[in-house]
CSV table of C-alpha atoms and ligand atoms in Angstrom, one decimal:
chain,number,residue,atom,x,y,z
K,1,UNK,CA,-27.6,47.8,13.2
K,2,UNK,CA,-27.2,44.2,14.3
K,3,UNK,CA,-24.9,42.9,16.6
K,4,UNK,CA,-23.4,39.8,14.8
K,5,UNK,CA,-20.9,39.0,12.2
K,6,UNK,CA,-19.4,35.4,10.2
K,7,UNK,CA,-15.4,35.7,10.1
K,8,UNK,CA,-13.3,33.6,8.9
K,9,UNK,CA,-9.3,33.4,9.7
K,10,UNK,CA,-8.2,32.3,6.5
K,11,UNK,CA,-5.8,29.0,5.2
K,12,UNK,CA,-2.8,31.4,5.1
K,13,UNK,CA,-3.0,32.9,8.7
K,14,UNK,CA,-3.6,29.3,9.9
K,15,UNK,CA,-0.8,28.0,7.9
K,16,UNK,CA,1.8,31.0,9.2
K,17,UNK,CA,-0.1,30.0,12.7
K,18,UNK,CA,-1.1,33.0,13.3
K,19,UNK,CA,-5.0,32.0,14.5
K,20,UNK,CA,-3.8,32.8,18.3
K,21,UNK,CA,-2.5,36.5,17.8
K,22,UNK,CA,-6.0,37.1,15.4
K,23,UNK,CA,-8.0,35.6,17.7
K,24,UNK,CA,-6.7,38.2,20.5
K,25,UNK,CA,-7.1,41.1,18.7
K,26,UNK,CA,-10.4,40.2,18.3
K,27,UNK,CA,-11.1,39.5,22.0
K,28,UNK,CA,-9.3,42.9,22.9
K,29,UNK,CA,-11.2,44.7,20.6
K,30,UNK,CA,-14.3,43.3,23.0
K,31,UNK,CA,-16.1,40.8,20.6
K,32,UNK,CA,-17.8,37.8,22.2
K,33,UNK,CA,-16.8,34.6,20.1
K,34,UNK,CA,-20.5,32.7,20.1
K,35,UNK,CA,-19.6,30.0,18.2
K,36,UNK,CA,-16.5,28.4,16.1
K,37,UNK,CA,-15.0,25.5,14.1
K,38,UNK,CA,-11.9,24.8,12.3
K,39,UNK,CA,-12.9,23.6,8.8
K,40,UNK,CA,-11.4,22.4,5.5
K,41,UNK,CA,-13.7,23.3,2.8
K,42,UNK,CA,-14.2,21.7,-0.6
K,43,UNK,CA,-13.9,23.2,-3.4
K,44,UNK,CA,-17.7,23.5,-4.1
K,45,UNK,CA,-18.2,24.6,-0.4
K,46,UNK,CA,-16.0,27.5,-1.4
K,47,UNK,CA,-17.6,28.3,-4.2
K,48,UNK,CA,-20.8,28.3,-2.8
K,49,UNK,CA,-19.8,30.7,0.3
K,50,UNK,CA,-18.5,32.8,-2.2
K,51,UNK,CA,-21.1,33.1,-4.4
K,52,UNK,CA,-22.2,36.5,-4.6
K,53,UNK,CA,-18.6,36.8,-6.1
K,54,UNK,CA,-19.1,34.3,-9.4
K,55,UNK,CA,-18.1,35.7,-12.4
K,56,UNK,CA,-15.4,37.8,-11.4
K,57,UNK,CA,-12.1,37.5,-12.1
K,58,UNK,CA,-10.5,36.4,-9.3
K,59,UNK,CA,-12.9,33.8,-8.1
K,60,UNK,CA,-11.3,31.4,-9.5
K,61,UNK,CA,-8.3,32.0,-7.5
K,62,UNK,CA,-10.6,33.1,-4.3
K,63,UNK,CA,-12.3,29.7,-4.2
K,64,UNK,CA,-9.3,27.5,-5.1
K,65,UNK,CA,-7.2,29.6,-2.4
K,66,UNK,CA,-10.1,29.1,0.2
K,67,UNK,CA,-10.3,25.3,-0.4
K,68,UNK,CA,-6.5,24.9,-0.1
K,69,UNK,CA,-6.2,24.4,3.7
K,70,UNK,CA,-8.0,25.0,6.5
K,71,UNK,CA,-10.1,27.9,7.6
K,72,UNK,CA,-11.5,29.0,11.0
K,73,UNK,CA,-15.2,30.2,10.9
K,74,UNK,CA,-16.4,32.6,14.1
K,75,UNK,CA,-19.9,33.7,14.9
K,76,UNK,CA,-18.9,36.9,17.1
K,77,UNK,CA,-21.2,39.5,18.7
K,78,UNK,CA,-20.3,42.9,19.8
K,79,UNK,CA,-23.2,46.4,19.2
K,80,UNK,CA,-23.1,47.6,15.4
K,81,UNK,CA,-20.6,44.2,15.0
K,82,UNK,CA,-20.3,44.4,11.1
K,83,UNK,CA,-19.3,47.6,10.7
K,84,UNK,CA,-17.2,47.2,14.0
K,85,UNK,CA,-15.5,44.0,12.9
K,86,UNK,CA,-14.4,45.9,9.3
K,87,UNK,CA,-13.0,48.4,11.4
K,88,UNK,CA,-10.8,46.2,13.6
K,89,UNK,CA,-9.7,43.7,10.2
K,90,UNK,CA,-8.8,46.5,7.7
K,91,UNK,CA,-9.4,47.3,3.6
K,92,UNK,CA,-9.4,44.0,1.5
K,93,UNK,CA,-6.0,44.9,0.1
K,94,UNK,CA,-3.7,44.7,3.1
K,95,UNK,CA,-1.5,47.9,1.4
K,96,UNK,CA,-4.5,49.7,1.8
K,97,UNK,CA,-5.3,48.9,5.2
K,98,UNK,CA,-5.0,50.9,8.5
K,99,UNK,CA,-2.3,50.7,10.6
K,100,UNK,CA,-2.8,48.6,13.7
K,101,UNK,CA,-6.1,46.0,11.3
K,102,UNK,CA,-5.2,42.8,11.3
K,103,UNK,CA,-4.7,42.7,7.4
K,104,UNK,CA,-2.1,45.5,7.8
K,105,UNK,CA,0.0,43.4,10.4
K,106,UNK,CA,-0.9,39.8,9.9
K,107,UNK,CA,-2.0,39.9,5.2
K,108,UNK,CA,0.4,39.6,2.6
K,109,UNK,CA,-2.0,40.3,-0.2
K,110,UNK,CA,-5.7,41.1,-1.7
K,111,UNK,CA,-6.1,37.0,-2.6
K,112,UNK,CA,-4.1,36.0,0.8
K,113,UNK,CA,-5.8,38.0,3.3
K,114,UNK,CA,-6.1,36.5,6.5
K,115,UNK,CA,-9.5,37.3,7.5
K,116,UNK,CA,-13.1,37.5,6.1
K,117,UNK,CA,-15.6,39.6,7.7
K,118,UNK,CA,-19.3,39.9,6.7
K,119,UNK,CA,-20.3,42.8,4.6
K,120,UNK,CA,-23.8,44.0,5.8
K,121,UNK,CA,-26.0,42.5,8.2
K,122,UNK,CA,-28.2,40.6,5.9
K,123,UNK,CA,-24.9,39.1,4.3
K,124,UNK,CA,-24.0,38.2,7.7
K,125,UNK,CA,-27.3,36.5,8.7
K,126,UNK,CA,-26.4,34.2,5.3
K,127,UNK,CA,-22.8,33.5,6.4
K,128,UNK,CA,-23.3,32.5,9.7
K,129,UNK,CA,-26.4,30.0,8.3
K,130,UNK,CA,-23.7,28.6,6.3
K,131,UNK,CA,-20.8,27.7,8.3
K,132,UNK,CA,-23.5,26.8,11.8
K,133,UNK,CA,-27.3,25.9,12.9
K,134,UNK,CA,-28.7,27.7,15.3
K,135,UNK,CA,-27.9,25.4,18.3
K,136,UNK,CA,-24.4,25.8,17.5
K,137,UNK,CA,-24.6,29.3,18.6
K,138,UNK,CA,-24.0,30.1,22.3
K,139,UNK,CA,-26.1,33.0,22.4
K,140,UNK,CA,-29.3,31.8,20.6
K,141,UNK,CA,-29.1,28.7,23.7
V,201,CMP,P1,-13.2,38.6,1.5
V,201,CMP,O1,-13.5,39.6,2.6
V,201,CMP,O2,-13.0,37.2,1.9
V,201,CMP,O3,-14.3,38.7,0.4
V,201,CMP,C1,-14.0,38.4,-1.0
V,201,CMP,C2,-12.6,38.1,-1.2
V,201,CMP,O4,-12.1,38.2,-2.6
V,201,CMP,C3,-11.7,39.2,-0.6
V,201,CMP,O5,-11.8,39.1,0.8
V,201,CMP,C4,-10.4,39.0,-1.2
V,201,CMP,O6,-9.5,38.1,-0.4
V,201,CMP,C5,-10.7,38.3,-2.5
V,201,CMP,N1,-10.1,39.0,-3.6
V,201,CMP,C6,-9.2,38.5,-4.4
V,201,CMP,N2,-8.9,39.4,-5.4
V,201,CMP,C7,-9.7,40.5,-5.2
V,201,CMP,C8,-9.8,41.7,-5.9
V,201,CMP,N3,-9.1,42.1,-6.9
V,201,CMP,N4,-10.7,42.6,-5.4
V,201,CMP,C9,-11.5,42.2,-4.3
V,201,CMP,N5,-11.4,41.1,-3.6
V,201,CMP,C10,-10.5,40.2,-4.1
């Protein structure tokens, strides 16, 4: 298992300015933030982050809602950090999610959902290639 993961504090939480609580949860739950930028992506940018996704029905609305505001993408580390990072944000659909995630307390929907985190570790690897280079990364200096 690796020990990084790309996440994402989506345009809704930064519009409801909620980036400072997410951001603490995160560091409570003991992940190292290695790297991080506040972003406004294009359309196309979206599009292409989301890629693996084209084709299904809510892209459309995934990329438009991604491209609609800004967005805060984190490199963070902690052992087994994919799997570890789910854990701590919740299910996709915020009704579905655990109490005490960050979707639970801080989503409003399955499109509006606060926070991305990588999927697998090779997903991860991608994600984080995407949003930073390698000297951007505290950990790889
Ligand atoms: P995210 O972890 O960013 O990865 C893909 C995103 O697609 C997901 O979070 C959701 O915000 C979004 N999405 C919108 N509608 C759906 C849906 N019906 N099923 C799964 N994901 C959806």
């Amino acid at each position: 298992m690796g020990n990084r993961t790309l996440a994402i504090i989506k345009p809704d939480a930064i519009r409801a300015r909620r980036q400072g609580k997410i951001i603490d949860r995160i560091l409570q739950a003991g992940f190292e933030i290695q790297a991080a930028r506040i972003i406004r992506m294009t359309k196309s940018q979206a599009e292409g982050f989301y890629e693996v996704h084209r084709g299904r029905p809510f892209y459309e609305e995934l990329t438009t809602f991604m491209s609609s505001g800004s967005c805060l993408p984190m490199v963070l580390e902690k052992e087994d950090a994919v799997e570890e990072f789910r854990k701590l944000i919740g299910a996709t659909d915020p009704a579905q999610a655990a109490p005490g995630t960050i979707r639970k307390d801080f989503a409003a929907s399955v499109g509006e959902n606060a926070v991305h985190g990588s999927d697998s570790d090779e997903n991860a690897e991608k994600e984080v290639a995407f949003f930073f280079t390698t000297g951007d990364i505290l950990s790889n200096l």
